[in-house]
């Protein structure tokens, strides 16, 4: 039963016929303080509990071939660690990259292409941000355990731009906060390319994902 794709997993699986998207599960009431060094770890020690299973946390997206933006990984790209730190406004335990309460309203979630977030059907009293998000993002699936909310501002998986600026995750965060950057038309890169081609006159540009496989 634990590995059967039901609830949110079945719903999200059925949404994979169109443009690729990403998701995450959210309810950080499931947390433990690591006594060894005092850092907070989310979800990991609750992996066998039904309430975390229905949220599709703890890398269950991998099992169901659903593209998750968060999870536990012993090897992480430093760029992504930095990105999630800026998104949340805080660092987190070494092996995990999770969306925290401080990052739930970050525009960088849109940039990751997060179209769906899985939250509990009834928010715990100490998680008012869940109901706040549910008032912003429409509920597209509901059962007795969870709701799936849809982000109307999610970026596509890929898009074309003709200008770039040199920077990092902090540049992304600051540029989106003060509206100095339109990331749908300008890229932020660690190393500037030799040159970017201008838009061809009257050209119709299009990006499509023709194959989606691991690695």
Tab-separated table of C-alpha atoms in Angstrom:
chain	number	residue	atom	x	y	z
A	1	UNK	CA	0.000	0.000	0.000
A	2	UNK	CA	2.859	2.358	0.808
A	3	UNK	CA	4.124	2.198	-2.774
A	4	UNK	CA	0.732	2.339	-4.505
A	5	UNK	CA	0.193	5.582	-6.484
A	6	UNK	CA	-3.037	6.918	-5.048
A	7	UNK	CA	-4.333	10.314	-3.972
A	8	UNK	CA	-2.054	13.154	-5.032
A	9	UNK	CA	0.356	10.733	-6.746
A	10	UNK	CA	-2.385	9.442	-9.033
A	11	UNK	CA	-3.656	12.962	-9.732
A	12	UNK	CA	-0.216	14.335	-10.593
A	13	UNK	CA	0.591	11.323	-12.753
A	14	UNK	CA	-2.473	12.119	-14.843
A	15	UNK	CA	-1.282	15.712	-15.357
A	16	UNK	CA	1.905	14.678	-17.189
A	17	UNK	CA	0.455	14.717	-20.679
A	18	UNK	CA	1.174	18.396	-21.378
A	19	UNK	CA	4.116	20.708	-20.778
A	20	UNK	CA	6.593	19.435	-18.142
A	21	UNK	CA	6.250	20.885	-14.646
A	22	UNK	CA	7.557	20.370	-11.125
A	23	UNK	CA	5.936	20.017	-7.693
A	24	UNK	CA	6.690	19.765	-3.994
A	25	UNK	CA	4.941	18.562	-0.845
A	26	UNK	CA	4.675	20.953	2.078
A	27	UNK	CA	3.906	20.641	5.775
A	28	UNK	CA	7.018	21.337	7.860
A	29	UNK	CA	5.280	20.339	11.078
A	30	UNK	CA	7.185	17.092	10.445
A	31	UNK	CA	10.586	18.062	11.783
A	32	UNK	CA	13.259	16.773	14.111
A	33	UNK	CA	16.177	18.525	15.756
A	34	UNK	CA	19.353	16.563	15.219
A	35	UNK	CA	20.759	16.251	18.737
A	36	UNK	CA	24.258	15.828	17.399
A	37	UNK	CA	24.545	19.338	15.980
A	38	UNK	CA	21.212	21.039	16.694
A	39	UNK	CA	20.113	21.425	13.061
A	40	UNK	CA	16.503	20.902	12.019
A	41	UNK	CA	15.755	18.012	9.677
A	42	UNK	CA	12.425	17.889	7.847
A	43	UNK	CA	10.334	14.823	6.968
A	44	UNK	CA	13.172	12.271	6.980
A	45	UNK	CA	12.382	10.633	10.307
A	46	UNK	CA	8.672	10.492	9.440
A	47	UNK	CA	9.136	8.548	6.200
A	48	UNK	CA	6.899	5.646	7.282
A	49	UNK	CA	3.989	7.809	8.455
A	50	UNK	CA	0.866	8.043	6.313
A	51	UNK	CA	0.703	11.828	6.700
A	52	UNK	CA	4.095	12.348	5.078
A	53	UNK	CA	3.517	9.673	2.456
A	54	UNK	CA	0.379	11.426	1.192
A	55	UNK	CA	2.399	14.655	0.839
A	56	UNK	CA	4.840	12.841	-1.503
A	57	UNK	CA	7.861	14.043	0.461
A	58	UNK	CA	10.981	12.002	1.247
A	59	UNK	CA	11.798	11.516	-2.447
A	60	UNK	CA	8.555	9.672	-3.215
A	61	UNK	CA	8.369	11.740	-6.389
A	62	UNK	CA	11.231	9.596	-7.680
A	63	UNK	CA	9.249	6.412	-7.065
A	64	UNK	CA	6.264	7.731	-9.021
A	65	UNK	CA	8.372	9.474	-11.722
A	66	UNK	CA	7.107	12.880	-10.590
A	67	UNK	CA	9.517	15.855	-10.848
A	68	UNK	CA	10.089	17.143	-7.302
A	69	UNK	CA	12.124	20.286	-6.513
A	70	UNK	CA	13.061	19.133	-3.037
A	71	UNK	CA	14.276	16.110	-1.143
A	72	UNK	CA	17.178	14.317	0.466
A	73	UNK	CA	20.361	13.790	-1.534
A	74	UNK	CA	23.852	12.932	-0.215
A	75	UNK	CA	25.340	14.709	-3.258
A	76	UNK	CA	24.033	18.135	-4.197
A	77	UNK	CA	25.052	20.720	-6.764
A	78	UNK	CA	26.392	23.785	-4.966
A	79	UNK	CA	24.443	26.087	-7.296
A	80	UNK	CA	21.220	24.427	-6.183
A	81	UNK	CA	22.189	24.572	-2.509
A	82	UNK	CA	22.791	28.312	-2.948
A	83	UNK	CA	19.551	28.725	-4.878
A	84	UNK	CA	17.468	27.061	-2.154
A	85	UNK	CA	19.260	29.028	0.553
A	86	UNK	CA	18.311	32.284	-1.167
A	87	UNK	CA	14.772	31.053	-1.906
A	88	UNK	CA	14.224	30.295	1.798
A	89	UNK	CA	16.342	33.113	3.180
A	90	UNK	CA	18.022	30.541	5.412
A	91	UNK	CA	20.436	27.599	5.204
A	92	UNK	CA	19.336	24.090	6.065
A	93	UNK	CA	20.657	20.692	7.032
A	94	UNK	CA	23.418	19.500	4.740
A	95	UNK	CA	21.702	16.655	2.880
A	96	UNK	CA	18.239	18.157	2.436
A	97	UNK	CA	16.813	20.833	0.168
A	98	UNK	CA	13.299	21.729	1.277
A	99	UNK	CA	10.920	24.629	0.743
A	100	UNK	CA	10.619	26.206	4.189
A	101	UNK	CA	7.928	28.544	5.560
A	102	UNK	CA	10.195	31.509	4.838
A	103	UNK	CA	10.405	30.528	1.157
A	104	UNK	CA	6.812	29.724	0.393
A	105	UNK	CA	6.120	33.166	-1.111
A	106	UNK	CA	9.422	33.434	-2.987
A	107	UNK	CA	9.184	34.204	-6.740
A	108	UNK	CA	12.043	31.746	-7.178
A	109	UNK	CA	9.440	28.988	-6.748
A	110	UNK	CA	7.879	30.216	-9.988
A	111	UNK	CA	11.275	30.154	-11.675
A	112	UNK	CA	11.699	26.477	-10.744
A	113	UNK	CA	8.587	25.684	-12.747
A	114	UNK	CA	6.622	24.582	-9.668
A	115	UNK	CA	3.066	24.170	-10.897
A	116	UNK	CA	1.728	22.069	-8.030
A	117	UNK	CA	2.163	21.903	-4.265
A	118	UNK	CA	0.692	19.135	-2.114
A	119	UNK	CA	-0.535	20.286	1.297
A	120	UNK	CA	-2.652	18.624	4.020
A	121	UNK	CA	-6.419	18.661	3.586
A	122	UNK	CA	-6.680	20.549	6.877
A	123	UNK	CA	-3.810	22.778	7.896
A	124	UNK	CA	-2.370	22.310	11.381
A	125	UNK	CA	-2.960	25.273	13.721
A	126	UNK	CA	0.741	26.150	13.662
A	127	UNK	CA	0.846	26.333	9.847
A	128	UNK	CA	-1.240	29.420	8.884
A	129	UNK	CA	0.851	29.901	5.734
A	130	UNK	CA	-0.812	26.834	4.183
A	131	UNK	CA	-4.255	28.445	4.225
A	132	UNK	CA	-2.751	31.702	3.001
A	133	UNK	CA	-1.296	29.883	0.002
A	134	UNK	CA	-4.574	28.055	-0.597
A	135	UNK	CA	-6.296	31.432	-0.911
A	136	UNK	CA	-3.809	32.411	-3.631
A	137	UNK	CA	-3.420	29.165	-5.574
A	138	UNK	CA	-6.600	27.332	-6.623
A	139	UNK	CA	-7.286	23.835	-5.293
A	140	UNK	CA	-7.292	21.410	-8.240
A	141	UNK	CA	-7.479	18.158	-6.260
A	142	UNK	CA	-8.764	17.266	-2.816
A	143	UNK	CA	-9.301	14.110	-0.806
A	144	UNK	CA	-9.533	13.272	2.892
A	145	UNK	CA	-5.770	13.608	3.423
A	146	UNK	CA	-4.407	16.254	1.027
A	147	UNK	CA	-5.091	19.111	-1.340
A	148	UNK	CA	-3.153	19.881	-4.505
A	149	UNK	CA	-2.799	23.596	-5.267
A	150	UNK	CA	-1.887	24.915	-8.722
A	151	UNK	CA	0.520	27.817	-9.189
A	152	UNK	CA	-0.733	30.064	-12.040
A	153	UNK	CA	2.646	31.844	-12.274
A	154	UNK	CA	4.902	28.822	-12.822
A	155	UNK	CA	7.576	29.248	-15.489
A	156	UNK	CA	7.776	26.677	-18.277
A	157	UNK	CA	10.542	24.071	-18.140
A	158	UNK	CA	12.436	25.883	-20.908
A	159	UNK	CA	12.178	29.232	-22.695
A	160	UNK	CA	14.207	31.466	-24.998
A	161	UNK	CA	15.869	34.755	-24.079
A	162	UNK	CA	18.198	37.090	-25.961
A	163	UNK	CA	19.879	38.920	-23.111
A	164	UNK	CA	21.758	37.911	-19.978
A	165	UNK	CA	23.363	39.404	-16.914
A	166	UNK	CA	26.133	37.985	-14.800
A	167	UNK	CA	25.131	37.013	-11.284
A	168	UNK	CA	24.072	34.302	-8.875
A	169	UNK	CA	21.088	33.250	-6.789
A	170	UNK	CA	21.232	36.504	-4.831
A	171	UNK	CA	20.980	38.414	-8.126
A	172	UNK	CA	17.874	36.415	-8.991
A	173	UNK	CA	16.259	37.094	-5.641
A	174	UNK	CA	17.017	40.811	-5.569
A	175	UNK	CA	16.105	41.314	-9.214
A	176	UNK	CA	12.715	39.673	-8.807
A	177	UNK	CA	12.011	41.460	-5.519
A	178	UNK	CA	12.515	44.958	-6.950
A	179	UNK	CA	11.259	44.087	-10.472
A	180	UNK	CA	14.623	45.002	-11.975
A	181	UNK	CA	14.775	41.640	-13.759
A	182	UNK	CA	12.212	40.052	-16.039
A	183	UNK	CA	13.426	36.475	-15.999
A	184	UNK	CA	11.142	35.547	-18.867
A	185	UNK	CA	13.278	37.740	-21.130
A	186	UNK	CA	16.687	37.833	-19.400
A	187	UNK	CA	18.883	35.074	-18.025
A	188	UNK	CA	21.160	35.259	-14.998
A	189	UNK	CA	24.365	33.328	-15.642
A	190	UNK	CA	27.526	32.613	-13.665
A	191	UNK	CA	29.703	33.201	-16.736
A	192	UNK	CA	28.682	35.496	-19.559
A	193	UNK	CA	28.450	33.804	-22.963
A	194	UNK	CA	30.481	35.136	-25.888
A	195	UNK	CA	27.373	36.559	-27.495
A	196	UNK	CA	23.631	36.169	-27.648
A	197	UNK	CA	21.820	36.226	-30.957
A	198	UNK	CA	19.171	38.932	-31.316
A	199	UNK	CA	15.606	38.013	-32.157
A	200	UNK	CA	15.197	37.524	-35.884
A	201	UNK	CA	12.765	39.915	-37.500
A	202	UNK	CA	9.233	38.568	-37.396
A	203	UNK	CA	10.561	35.228	-36.149
A	204	UNK	CA	8.263	32.930	-34.271
A	205	UNK	CA	10.326	31.402	-31.511
A	206	UNK	CA	9.309	28.248	-29.744
A	207	UNK	CA	10.837	25.799	-27.283
A	208	UNK	CA	9.401	22.355	-26.775
A	209	UNK	CA	10.441	19.331	-24.738
A	210	UNK	CA	10.572	16.382	-27.116
A	211	UNK	CA	11.940	13.776	-24.713
A	212	UNK	CA	11.954	13.664	-20.914
A	213	UNK	CA	14.115	10.991	-19.295
A	214	UNK	CA	16.359	10.691	-16.210
A	215	UNK	CA	19.786	12.395	-16.458
